[in-house]
Short mmCIF file of C-alpha atoms and ligand atoms in Angstrom, two decimals:
data_model
loop_
_atom_site.label_atom_id
_atom_site.label_comp_id
_atom_site.label_asym_id
_atom_site.label_seq_id
_atom_site.Cartn_x
_atom_site.Cartn_y
_atom_site.Cartn_z
CA MET A 8 -45.88 39.05 14.22
CA ILE A 9 -49.00 37.43 15.77
CA LYS A 10 -47.40 37.63 18.94
CA GLU A 11 -47.07 41.63 18.73
CA LEU A 12 -50.54 41.65 16.81
CA SER A 13 -51.80 40.74 20.54
CA ILE A 14 -50.00 42.45 22.83
CA GLY A 15 -50.90 45.57 20.84
CA PHE A 16 -54.31 44.20 21.11
CA GLY A 17 -54.41 43.17 24.79
CA ILE A 18 -53.10 47.47 25.64
CA ALA A 19 -55.84 48.83 23.17
CA ALA A 20 -58.47 46.46 25.23
CA ALA A 21 -56.90 47.20 28.45
CA ILE A 22 -57.04 51.01 27.93
CA ILE A 23 -60.94 51.43 26.15
CA MET A 24 -61.87 49.04 29.69
CA VAL A 25 -59.97 51.36 32.10
CA GLN A 26 -61.87 54.31 30.16
CA GLN A 27 -65.13 52.80 30.78
CA GLY A 28 -65.00 52.25 34.40
CA PHE A 29 -63.78 48.67 34.37
CA ASN A 30 -61.63 47.24 37.03
CA VAL A 31 -58.73 45.60 34.92
CA ILE A 32 -56.33 44.38 37.93
CA PRO A 33 -58.45 40.62 38.09
CA TRP A 34 -57.50 40.32 34.33
CA PHE A 35 -54.24 41.84 34.63
CA PHE A 36 -53.99 38.85 36.88
CA MET A 37 -55.60 36.39 34.87
CA VAL A 38 -53.41 37.01 32.19
CA GLY A 39 -50.47 36.60 34.27
CA LEU A 40 -51.02 33.42 35.02
CA ILE A 41 -52.22 32.15 31.36
CA LEU A 42 -48.63 33.57 30.33
CA VAL A 43 -46.80 31.57 33.11
CA LEU A 44 -48.54 28.25 31.96
CA TYR A 45 -47.60 28.84 28.58
CA TYR A 46 -44.26 29.60 29.59
CA LEU A 47 -43.33 26.28 31.69
CA VAL A 48 -45.53 23.55 28.98
CA GLY A 49 -46.53 25.26 25.57
CA PHE A 50 -43.17 27.68 24.52
CA LYS A 51 -40.35 25.48 26.99
CA GLY A 52 -42.57 22.38 26.69
CA MET A 53 -43.08 22.05 23.22
CA ASN A 54 -40.63 24.46 21.07
CA LYS A 55 -37.90 22.86 21.81
CA SER A 56 -35.20 24.09 19.08
CA PHE A 57 -32.75 21.17 19.33
CA SER A 58 -28.92 22.18 18.76
CA ALA A 59 -27.38 21.81 15.55
CA VAL A 60 -24.18 22.07 13.84
CA GLU A 61 -23.77 23.01 9.87
CA SER A 62 -21.71 21.01 8.56
CA SER A 63 -20.59 23.85 5.99
CA LYS A 64 -20.25 26.73 8.01
CA GLY A 65 -20.10 24.86 11.67
CA SER A 66 -17.56 23.36 13.08
CA ILE A 67 -17.89 19.66 12.24
CA GLU A 68 -16.04 20.40 9.45
CA LYS A 69 -12.76 20.48 10.83
CA ILE A 70 -13.85 16.94 13.03
CA ASN A 71 -13.36 14.11 10.68
CA PHE A 72 -11.66 10.53 11.61
CA ASP A 73 -9.00 11.92 11.19
CA ARG A 74 -8.90 13.40 14.25
CA ILE A 75 -9.44 10.85 16.66
CA GLY A 76 -6.42 8.89 17.69
CA GLY A 77 -7.09 5.59 18.22
CA HIS A 78 -10.46 3.50 17.89
CA ALA A 79 -9.11 1.61 14.54
CA SER A 80 -11.87 -0.76 14.64
CA VAL A 81 -14.53 1.50 15.86
CA LYS A 82 -13.70 4.14 12.81
CA LYS A 83 -13.77 0.94 10.64
CA GLU A 84 -17.08 -0.39 11.55
CA LEU A 85 -18.53 3.22 11.81
CA LEU A 86 -16.73 3.51 8.33
CA GLU A 87 -19.04 0.92 6.88
CA ALA A 88 -21.91 1.93 8.02
CA LEU A 89 -21.79 5.29 6.87
CA ASP A 90 -21.71 3.46 3.54
CA PHE A 91 -24.99 2.46 3.47
CA VAL A 92 -25.83 6.08 4.11
CA LYS A 93 -23.85 7.44 1.40
CA ASN A 94 -24.78 5.18 -1.23
CA SER A 95 -28.42 4.97 -0.60
CA LYS A 96 -29.43 4.51 -4.74
CA LEU A 97 -27.33 1.46 -4.48
CA ILE A 98 -29.05 0.08 -1.35
CA MET A 99 -31.89 0.90 -2.87
CA LYS A 100 -31.03 -1.09 -6.10
CA MET A 101 -29.96 -3.94 -3.96
CA GLY A 102 -33.05 -4.15 -1.80
CA ILE A 103 -31.34 -3.78 1.41
CA ARG A 104 -33.16 -1.98 4.06
CA PRO A 105 -31.08 1.33 5.25
CA LEU A 106 -29.43 1.53 8.04
CA LYS A 107 -31.44 3.00 10.84
CA GLY A 108 -29.41 3.70 13.93
CA ILE A 109 -26.00 3.00 15.40
CA LEU A 110 -25.12 2.99 19.28
CA LEU A 111 -22.03 4.19 20.35
CA VAL A 112 -22.21 1.76 23.71
CA GLY A 113 -18.05 2.67 25.99
CA PRO A 114 -16.96 4.82 29.11
CA PRO A 115 -17.47 8.87 29.10
CA GLY A 116 -14.93 10.88 28.11
CA THR A 117 -14.37 8.07 25.07
CA GLY A 118 -14.98 10.24 22.09
CA LYS A 119 -18.64 8.99 21.50
CA THR A 120 -19.28 13.00 20.29
CA LEU A 121 -16.73 13.33 18.46
CA LEU A 122 -17.06 9.72 16.36
CA ALA A 123 -20.49 11.09 15.65
CA LYS A 124 -19.44 14.42 14.39
CA ALA A 125 -17.05 12.88 12.50
CA ALA A 126 -20.29 10.13 10.87
CA ALA A 127 -21.68 13.15 9.86
CA SER A 128 -19.01 15.80 8.55
CA TYR A 129 -17.96 12.38 6.32
CA THR A 130 -21.56 11.35 5.31
CA GLU A 131 -22.06 15.56 4.27
CA SER A 132 -25.22 15.56 6.71
CA VAL A 133 -26.71 17.63 8.68
CA PHE A 134 -25.40 17.24 12.45
CA LEU A 135 -28.05 17.63 15.19
CA SER A 136 -27.50 16.79 18.42
CA ALA A 137 -29.37 16.19 21.70
CA SER A 138 -28.99 14.48 25.22
CA GLY A 139 -31.44 12.09 27.06
CA SER A 140 -32.34 14.22 29.46
CA GLU A 141 -33.72 17.09 27.46
CA PHE A 142 -36.49 15.02 26.42
CA ILE A 143 -37.31 14.01 29.62
CA GLU A 144 -40.74 16.63 31.28
CA VAL A 145 -42.68 16.50 34.16
CA TYR A 146 -45.47 17.41 32.08
CA ALA A 147 -47.05 13.92 30.11
CA GLY A 148 -46.69 14.23 26.45
CA VAL A 149 -43.90 16.82 26.20
CA GLY A 150 -41.27 14.27 25.90
CA ALA A 151 -43.36 11.84 23.01
CA GLN A 152 -43.46 16.15 21.11
CA ARG A 153 -39.90 16.60 21.05
CA VAL A 154 -38.95 13.45 19.93
CA ARG A 155 -40.85 14.19 16.89
CA GLN A 156 -39.41 17.50 17.17
CA ILE A 157 -36.36 16.81 16.61
CA PHE A 158 -37.00 13.75 13.41
CA ASN A 159 -39.08 16.25 12.16
CA GLN A 160 -36.41 19.46 12.00
CA ALA A 161 -33.69 17.11 11.05
CA ARG A 162 -35.53 16.70 7.66
CA GLU A 163 -36.26 20.48 7.29
CA MET A 164 -32.63 21.26 7.89
CA THR A 165 -31.51 19.14 5.74
CA LYS A 166 -34.23 20.14 3.12
CA ARG A 167 -33.43 23.87 3.83
CA GLN A 168 -29.59 23.25 3.73
CA LYS A 169 -29.93 21.41 0.18
CA LYS A 170 -28.36 17.82 1.00
CA SER A 171 -30.14 14.50 1.44
CA SER A 172 -29.28 13.13 4.80
CA ALA A 173 -28.96 13.94 8.04
CA ILE A 174 -27.16 12.89 11.83
CA ILE A 175 -29.53 12.89 14.71
CA PHE A 176 -26.77 12.48 17.63
CA ILE A 177 -28.90 11.39 20.81
CA ASP A 178 -26.27 11.30 23.78
CA GLU A 179 -26.82 9.22 27.13
CA ILE A 180 -29.90 7.24 25.29
CA GLU A 181 -30.21 5.42 28.55
CA ILE A 182 -32.39 8.04 30.18
CA LEU A 183 -34.78 7.60 27.53
CA GLY A 184 -34.48 4.80 25.86
CA GLY A 185 -34.68 2.43 29.46
CA LYS A 186 -36.62 -0.58 30.08
CA ARG A 187 -40.14 0.19 29.92
CA GLY A 188 -41.72 0.78 32.82
CA SER A 189 -38.55 0.87 35.20
CA HIS A 190 -39.21 4.38 35.99
CA GLY A 191 -41.36 6.72 38.67
CA SER A 192 -43.71 8.18 35.99
CA HIS A 193 -43.34 5.97 33.96
CA LEU A 194 -46.21 7.26 31.43
CA GLU A 195 -44.52 10.05 30.15
CA TYR A 196 -41.25 7.73 30.24
CA ASP A 197 -42.90 5.28 28.08
CA GLN A 198 -44.55 7.23 25.44
CA THR A 199 -41.38 9.15 24.79
CA LEU A 200 -39.69 5.76 24.03
CA ASN A 201 -42.53 4.47 21.85
CA GLN A 202 -42.27 7.60 19.79
CA LEU A 203 -38.56 7.72 18.99
CA LEU A 204 -39.72 3.67 18.06
CA VAL A 205 -42.08 5.24 15.64
CA GLU A 206 -40.06 7.48 14.35
CA MET A 207 -37.18 5.22 13.78
CA ASP A 208 -40.00 2.30 12.56
CA GLY A 209 -41.25 5.56 9.70
CA ILE A 210 -37.54 5.51 8.74
CA SER A 211 -37.52 4.18 4.78
CA CYS A 212 -35.29 4.80 1.67
CA HIS A 213 -37.63 6.25 0.09
CA ASP A 214 -37.61 8.73 2.51
CA GLN A 215 -36.53 12.42 0.50
CA VAL A 216 -34.25 13.05 3.68
CA LYS A 217 -31.96 9.27 4.66
CA VAL A 218 -32.17 9.78 8.63
CA LEU A 219 -30.16 8.82 10.54
CA VAL A 220 -30.23 8.27 14.39
CA ILE A 221 -27.04 7.65 16.49
CA ALA A 222 -27.10 7.80 19.79
CA ALA A 223 -24.19 6.79 22.65
CA THR A 224 -24.34 5.62 25.87
CA ASN A 225 -22.51 4.17 28.62
CA ARG A 226 -24.90 2.16 30.93
CA SER A 227 -25.98 -0.03 27.79
CA GLU A 228 -27.78 -2.72 30.32
CA LEU A 229 -30.02 -0.16 30.91
CA LEU A 230 -31.08 0.10 27.48
CA ASP A 231 -35.06 -1.07 26.28
CA SER A 232 -34.36 -3.88 24.57
CA ALA A 233 -36.88 -3.13 21.67
CA LEU A 234 -34.24 -0.37 20.86
CA VAL A 235 -31.81 -2.48 20.81
CA ARG A 236 -32.86 -4.99 18.78
CA PRO A 237 -32.58 -5.23 14.68
CA GLY A 238 -34.63 -2.57 12.58
CA ARG A 239 -33.34 -0.09 15.11
CA PHE A 240 -29.89 0.26 16.24
CA ASP A 241 -28.51 -2.27 13.66
CA ARG A 242 -25.47 -1.83 14.69
CA ILE A 243 -23.75 -1.79 18.47
CA VAL A 244 -20.03 0.28 18.48
CA ASN A 245 -18.08 -0.41 21.87
CA VAL A 246 -16.34 2.28 22.27
CA ASP A 247 -13.31 0.93 24.97
CA LEU A 248 -10.71 3.51 26.48
CA PRO A 249 -7.60 3.04 23.97
CA ASP A 250 -4.91 1.17 24.57
CA VAL A 251 -1.46 2.28 24.91
CA GLU A 252 -1.34 2.80 20.97
CA GLY A 253 -4.03 5.00 20.71
CA ARG A 254 -3.04 6.98 23.62
CA GLU A 255 0.40 7.80 22.35
CA GLN A 256 -2.21 9.05 19.15
CA ILE A 257 -4.86 10.79 21.24
CA LEU A 258 -1.77 12.69 23.14
CA SER A 259 0.11 13.61 19.41
CA LEU A 260 -3.19 14.64 18.61
CA HIS A 261 -3.62 17.36 21.42
CA SER A 262 0.21 18.33 21.69
CA ARG A 263 -0.05 19.72 17.42
CA ASN A 264 -1.13 22.83 18.61
CA LYS A 265 1.59 23.14 21.76
CA PRO A 266 5.24 24.05 21.68
CA LEU A 267 6.75 20.71 22.06
CA SER A 268 10.58 20.49 24.10
CA LYS A 269 12.59 17.35 21.77
CA ASP A 270 12.49 15.65 25.16
CA VAL A 271 9.16 15.36 25.36
CA ASN A 272 8.49 11.72 25.34
CA LEU A 273 4.79 11.11 24.04
CA ARG A 274 5.03 6.95 24.43
CA ALA A 275 6.11 7.31 27.97
CA VAL A 276 3.49 9.32 28.43
CA ALA A 277 1.18 6.74 26.73
CA GLN A 278 2.45 4.19 29.20
CA GLU A 279 2.47 5.64 32.43
CA THR A 280 -1.86 6.68 31.68
CA PHE A 281 -2.94 3.39 31.30
CA GLY A 282 -6.87 3.64 31.84
CA PHE A 283 -7.19 7.00 30.82
CA SER A 284 -9.34 7.65 28.02
CA GLY A 285 -9.19 10.39 25.54
CA ALA A 286 -10.92 13.53 27.52
CA HIS A 287 -8.27 12.44 30.32
CA LEU A 288 -5.26 13.05 28.11
CA GLU A 289 -6.32 16.32 25.98
CA SER A 290 -6.66 17.65 29.69
CA VAL A 291 -3.07 15.86 29.83
CA THR A 292 -1.59 17.62 27.25
CA ASN A 293 -3.15 20.99 28.59
CA GLU A 294 -2.42 21.32 31.33
CA ALA A 295 1.86 19.90 30.79
CA ALA A 296 1.16 23.32 29.00
CA ILE A 297 -0.67 25.45 31.69
CA LEU A 298 2.34 24.04 33.75
CA ALA A 299 5.15 25.39 32.08
CA MET A 300 3.31 28.59 30.83
CA ARG A 301 2.84 29.49 35.00
CA ASP A 302 7.21 28.76 34.69
CA ARG A 303 7.10 30.89 32.05
CA LYS A 304 8.87 28.89 30.02
CA LYS A 305 8.34 28.88 26.26
CA LEU A 306 8.27 24.89 25.32
CA VAL A 307 6.65 22.46 27.58
CA ASN A 308 9.10 19.74 28.31
CA HIS A 309 9.09 16.40 29.50
CA ARG A 310 8.73 17.53 33.16
CA TYR A 311 5.77 18.64 33.14
CA PHE A 312 3.58 16.30 30.88
CA ILE A 313 4.34 13.57 34.04
CA GLU A 314 3.58 16.70 36.36
CA ALA A 315 0.57 16.51 34.65
CA VAL A 316 -0.48 13.09 34.49
CA ASP A 317 -0.39 13.29 38.43
CA LYS A 318 -2.06 16.41 38.35
CA VAL A 319 -5.23 14.87 35.84
CA MET A 320 -5.13 11.09 38.20
CA MET A 321 -4.93 12.88 41.62
CA GLY A 322 -5.84 16.40 41.41
CA GLU A 323 -4.45 19.94 42.35
CA LYS A 324 -2.02 20.20 44.91
CA MET A 325 -3.08 20.71 48.19
CA ASP A 326 -1.92 23.86 50.34
CA ARG A 327 -2.29 21.36 53.30
CA LYS A 328 0.55 20.23 54.66
CA PRO A 329 0.72 17.90 57.54
CA ASP A 330 3.13 17.89 60.17
CA ILE A 331 6.29 16.52 60.18
CA ASP A 332 5.22 13.11 61.98
CA GLU A 333 2.74 12.35 60.03
CA LEU A 334 5.03 13.27 56.94
CA TRP A 335 7.05 10.48 58.66
CA ARG A 336 4.16 7.51 58.54
CA ILE A 337 3.31 8.99 54.74
CA ALA A 338 5.91 8.10 54.11
CA ILE A 339 6.73 5.10 55.15
CA HIS A 340 3.35 4.11 54.04
CA GLU A 341 4.17 4.81 50.40
CA THR A 342 7.58 3.40 50.50
CA GLY A 343 5.91 0.32 51.53
CA HIS A 344 3.38 0.44 48.64
CA ALA A 345 7.04 1.19 46.83
CA LEU A 346 9.17 -1.76 47.89
CA MET A 347 6.56 -4.71 47.48
CA SER A 348 5.87 -3.37 43.89
CA GLU A 349 9.67 -3.37 42.87
CA THR A 350 9.76 -6.62 44.64
CA ILE A 351 6.59 -8.41 42.36
CA ARG A 352 7.42 -6.42 39.10
CA PRO A 353 11.30 -5.32 38.79
CA GLY A 354 10.87 -1.41 37.56
CA SER A 355 7.78 -1.00 37.72
CA VAL A 356 7.53 2.66 40.35
CA SER A 357 7.51 5.26 38.53
CA SER A 358 7.29 7.78 41.44
CA ILE A 359 7.05 8.11 44.97
CA THR A 360 5.99 11.54 46.44
CA THR A 361 4.13 13.01 50.11
CA THR A 362 2.83 15.81 48.33
CA SER A 363 -1.07 15.86 49.36
CA ARG A 364 -3.33 16.22 45.96
CA GLY A 365 -6.57 15.82 45.25
CA LYS A 366 -7.76 12.93 48.62
CA ALA A 367 -4.44 11.46 48.65
CA LEU A 368 -2.11 12.39 50.95
CA GLY A 369 0.67 11.15 49.11
CA TYR A 370 1.13 8.43 46.36
CA MET A 371 3.47 5.57 45.24
CA ARG A 372 2.36 5.83 41.26
CA GLN A 373 3.90 2.39 38.95
CA THR A 374 4.00 2.11 35.49
CA PRO A 375 2.17 -0.37 33.80
CA GLU A 376 4.38 -2.32 31.31
CA LYS A 377 1.56 -3.08 28.81
CA ASP A 378 -2.61 -2.76 28.13
CA PHE A 379 -3.63 -6.03 30.20
CA HIS A 380 -7.18 -7.53 29.52
CA LEU A 381 -7.02 -10.54 31.99
CA TYR A 382 -5.61 -11.15 34.75
CA THR A 383 -4.08 -13.83 36.17
CA ARG A 384 -5.03 -15.25 40.04
CA GLU A 385 -0.37 -13.92 40.77
CA TYR A 386 -1.10 -11.06 39.41
CA LEU A 387 -3.95 -10.51 41.80
CA GLU A 388 -2.81 -11.28 44.60
CA GLY A 389 -0.07 -9.26 43.96
CA ARG A 390 -1.94 -6.33 43.69
CA ILE A 391 -3.53 -7.32 47.42
CA ASP A 392 0.28 -7.52 48.21
CA ILE A 393 1.29 -3.73 46.96
CA LEU A 394 -2.39 -2.63 48.68
CA LEU A 395 -1.59 -4.50 51.74
CA ALA A 396 2.09 -2.82 51.95
CA GLY A 397 1.58 0.78 53.40
CA SER A 398 -0.39 -0.17 56.14
CA LEU A 399 2.31 -3.24 57.02
CA ALA A 400 5.26 -0.99 56.55
CA GLU A 401 3.14 1.46 59.51
CA GLU A 402 2.81 -1.21 61.47
CA GLU A 403 6.61 -3.04 61.53
CA ILE A 404 7.82 0.60 61.75
CA LEU A 405 5.84 2.93 63.55
CA GLY A 406 3.75 0.34 65.79
CA SER A 407 0.61 1.18 64.06
CA ARG A 408 -1.55 1.73 61.96
CA SER A 409 -3.41 4.69 60.40
CA THR A 410 -6.42 5.20 59.33
CA GLY A 411 -4.77 6.01 55.49
CA ALA A 412 -4.94 2.76 54.60
CA ALA A 413 -9.24 2.74 54.47
CA SER A 414 -8.86 2.69 50.31
CA ASP A 415 -6.74 0.38 50.06
CA PHE A 416 -8.36 -2.48 52.12
CA GLN A 417 -11.60 -1.73 49.48
CA GLN A 418 -9.20 -2.14 47.27
CA ALA A 419 -8.23 -5.13 48.17
CA ILE A 420 -11.56 -6.23 48.93
CA GLY A 421 -12.37 -5.70 45.60
CA ILE A 422 -9.59 -7.36 44.03
CA ALA A 423 -10.46 -10.42 46.88
CA LYS A 424 -14.26 -10.37 45.73
CA GLN A 425 -12.73 -10.71 41.93
CA LEU A 426 -10.84 -14.09 43.15
CA ILE A 427 -13.74 -15.27 44.07
CA SER A 428 -16.04 -14.37 41.39
CA SER A 429 -14.01 -15.82 38.89
CA GLY A 430 -13.65 -19.12 40.00
CA MET A 431 -9.94 -18.90 41.58
CA SER A 432 -10.33 -18.80 45.81
CA SER A 433 -10.91 -21.60 48.17
CA LEU A 434 -15.00 -22.61 47.30
CA GLY A 435 -14.03 -22.63 43.45
CA VAL A 436 -16.47 -21.56 41.05
CA VAL A 437 -19.09 -19.92 42.70
CA CYS A 438 -21.89 -17.45 42.02
CA LEU A 439 -20.80 -14.08 44.55
CA GLN A 440 -24.02 -13.06 45.55
CA ASP A 441 -25.25 -16.65 46.48
CA VAL A 442 -22.74 -17.10 48.68
CA PRO A 443 -23.61 -16.47 52.31
CA GLY A 444 -22.69 -13.07 53.78
CA GLY A 445 -20.52 -15.33 56.47
CA ILE A 446 -18.40 -17.29 54.02
CA LEU A 447 -17.78 -14.63 51.92
CA HIS A 448 -16.71 -12.62 55.25
CA ASP A 449 -13.65 -15.49 56.10
CA VAL A 450 -13.21 -16.23 52.74
CA ILE A 451 -11.68 -12.64 51.82
CA THR A 452 -10.31 -12.51 55.54
CA ASN A 453 -8.19 -15.97 54.62
CA ILE A 454 -7.02 -14.40 51.20
CA ILE A 455 -5.90 -11.11 52.90
CA GLU A 456 -4.76 -12.77 56.17
CA LYS A 457 -2.52 -15.48 53.58
CA GLU A 458 -1.34 -12.03 52.01
CA GLU A 459 -0.85 -9.58 54.12
CA ASN A 460 1.94 -12.86 55.72
CA LYS A 461 3.47 -12.79 52.95
CA VAL A 462 4.00 -9.10 52.52
CA LYS A 463 5.39 -8.84 56.52
CA GLU A 464 8.32 -11.30 55.74
CA ILE A 465 9.63 -8.64 53.22
CA ILE A 466 8.51 -5.46 55.34
CA ILE A 467 10.69 -6.66 57.94
CA ARG A 468 13.55 -7.71 56.33
CA TYR A 469 13.56 -4.26 54.25
CA LYS A 470 12.60 -2.40 57.04
CA ASN A 471 15.85 -0.67 56.88
CA LEU A 472 15.74 0.78 53.64
CA ILE A 473 11.79 1.90 53.97
CA LYS A 474 13.70 4.14 57.10
CA GLU A 475 16.11 4.96 54.25
CA VAL A 476 14.27 6.21 51.41
CA ALA A 477 11.61 8.04 53.72
CA ASP A 478 13.86 10.00 55.33
CA TYR A 479 14.86 10.78 51.31
CA LEU A 480 11.72 11.71 50.84
CA LEU A 481 11.22 13.86 54.33
CA ILE A 482 13.81 16.13 52.54
CA GLN A 483 12.95 15.62 48.89
CA GLU A 484 9.41 15.29 48.83
CA LYS A 485 9.53 12.81 45.87
CA ILE A 486 11.84 10.35 44.59
CA SER A 487 12.43 8.39 41.12
CA GLY A 488 11.91 5.07 40.29
CA GLU A 489 14.83 5.52 39.41
CA ALA A 490 16.54 7.19 41.96
CA PHE A 491 14.71 4.67 44.76
CA ARG A 492 16.08 1.30 42.80
CA LYS A 493 19.05 2.92 42.69
CA ILE A 494 18.84 2.79 46.95
CA LEU A 495 17.11 -0.69 46.75
CA SER A 496 20.44 -1.76 44.59
CA GLY A 497 22.59 -0.35 47.16
CA CYS A 498 21.01 -3.17 49.45
CA GLY A 499 23.19 -5.54 47.65
CA GLU A 500 20.44 -8.18 47.59
CA LYS A 501 17.84 -8.93 45.24
CA LEU A 502 14.41 -8.99 46.41
CA LYS A 503 12.53 -12.07 45.35
CA VAL A 504 8.89 -12.86 46.90
CA SER A 505 8.44 -15.77 49.46
CA SER A 506 5.96 -18.04 48.00
P1 LIG B 618 -19.52 11.29 26.71
O1 LIG B 618 -19.65 9.28 27.25
O2 LIG B 618 -18.91 11.64 28.41
O3 LIG B 618 -21.20 12.10 26.68
P2 LIG B 618 -17.67 10.64 24.51
O4 LIG B 618 -17.48 9.70 24.91
O5 LIG B 618 -18.99 11.64 23.96
O6 LIG B 618 -17.96 11.49 26.65
P3 LIG B 618 -16.94 13.21 23.82
O7 LIG B 618 -16.97 14.10 24.34
O8 LIG B 618 -16.75 13.00 22.25
O9 LIG B 618 -16.37 11.63 24.88
O10 LIG B 618 -14.99 13.48 24.14
C1 LIG B 618 -14.84 14.07 24.83
C2 LIG B 618 -13.29 15.11 24.12
O11 LIG B 618 -12.32 14.24 24.83
C3 LIG B 618 -13.06 15.66 23.36
O12 LIG B 618 -13.54 16.90 23.04
C4 LIG B 618 -11.33 15.52 22.58
O13 LIG B 618 -11.06 16.47 23.60
C5 LIG B 618 -11.28 14.39 23.51
N1 LIG B 618 -11.11 13.17 23.50
C6 LIG B 618 -12.01 11.93 23.28
N2 LIG B 618 -11.08 10.87 22.96
C7 LIG B 618 -10.94 11.34 21.68
C8 LIG B 618 -9.38 10.65 20.22
N3 LIG B 618 -10.47 9.19 20.37
N4 LIG B 618 -9.33 11.44 19.66
C9 LIG B 618 -8.79 12.45 20.29
N5 LIG B 618 -9.58 13.16 21.85
C10 LIG B 618 -10.27 12.80 22.49
#
């Protein structure tokens, strides 16, 4: 209304001024400038509206804890904390101070946003979400104003919807809650964080509207200590990558609406997807359905799931076709990796292929037997052996190495450093950062050379077998783990790692 009146008044004033013979051009110019400034600082900066999902109408009603796979202990911990919000009267009686914040810490795509939405649905709260970056502007004071605004918006919406609680979800909290004084334009960042601390301190059990802040981050080490002290984010919940049971649950949740063929074994897919997040697994089910649709199939069968895993892990198939010599080299390289993998852990090769996907010209995929949390020295050395085997197979069979092994070597060096920092090298227990560069280099070289000698011995022994499998790959492009093992067993000898 005020806007319309001002526009009308402005136009009338301009007409009168023109009639009186005034030059209105400089005035138009000034008004334009003021409007631009108002848009940048005032309208865009101050009056930001944060996205809200109304639990009564929006999608969060459908997102409850049953729709989130795995994370059994996370859900338990979260539910316990949320009961504080649900039973606020009892809490007051017992003299317990209200829970103000829950911090969800975990890698991207593990379901932190889903958990926050499910929390809002469980507590029948109003749900407002924002990302840490939405609070940061170049203009001083805007971030603090936005923090005040999101809390006010949450309270107003809760009253309007006649509810008693609101959940404010702040994703990527490290952007606004980073350690104070560590930013370039630190005053603006510090003011924003201070305002968040003030708002959280102001939450009391006597408030008409109970506000709970749920924040998510995958860089908790960057957070200011004032933010994570008790009384602010009281609960810190780790939302890790799902284990094999969790992966199976997530896959089955996201396959519910897809027509699956009877041969689909989601447990087997879960075993093949070690290290995948919930978001990756959702993408696997989606890609499998897309692949089936492309082939004009009515049902999604297991083969599509396996191809979808490759696609999510490595990227889309590339059109580039290496020439025959390069293909031969790629086949030798990948078979080298596979031979070593099977030698160290029989039954571990899932497939070998010379199809280019993403940046990889070919790849060997392994099936992890179980989820590991601790790695022994033997296990880590075995991983170095598998990484080195590709390049060593090229050298022994083709007489030279190639640039295709650069990323294998980088990974092998990373594992060697892991061995050193875990006190499993000749240096004993050391702090990796304190080891002089020259010494570190020598120890890494020793570790790699020792493993190279082990691997070379095996490659030389099975040279003909590698050529046989590579020949097969030149024609078939892909070989399954079972077929590879059949060729290996035809060799008549059981493979052993020489120590
Ligand atoms: P980020 O840290 O990148 O913001 P996030 O941890 O908040 O990620 P979400 O946005 O909650 O992850 O999850 C992304 C998508 O992944 C979801 O929409 C859902 O499809 C799927 N997903 C992730 N985890 C799970 C899970 N545990 N159960 C079911 N689906 C999941």
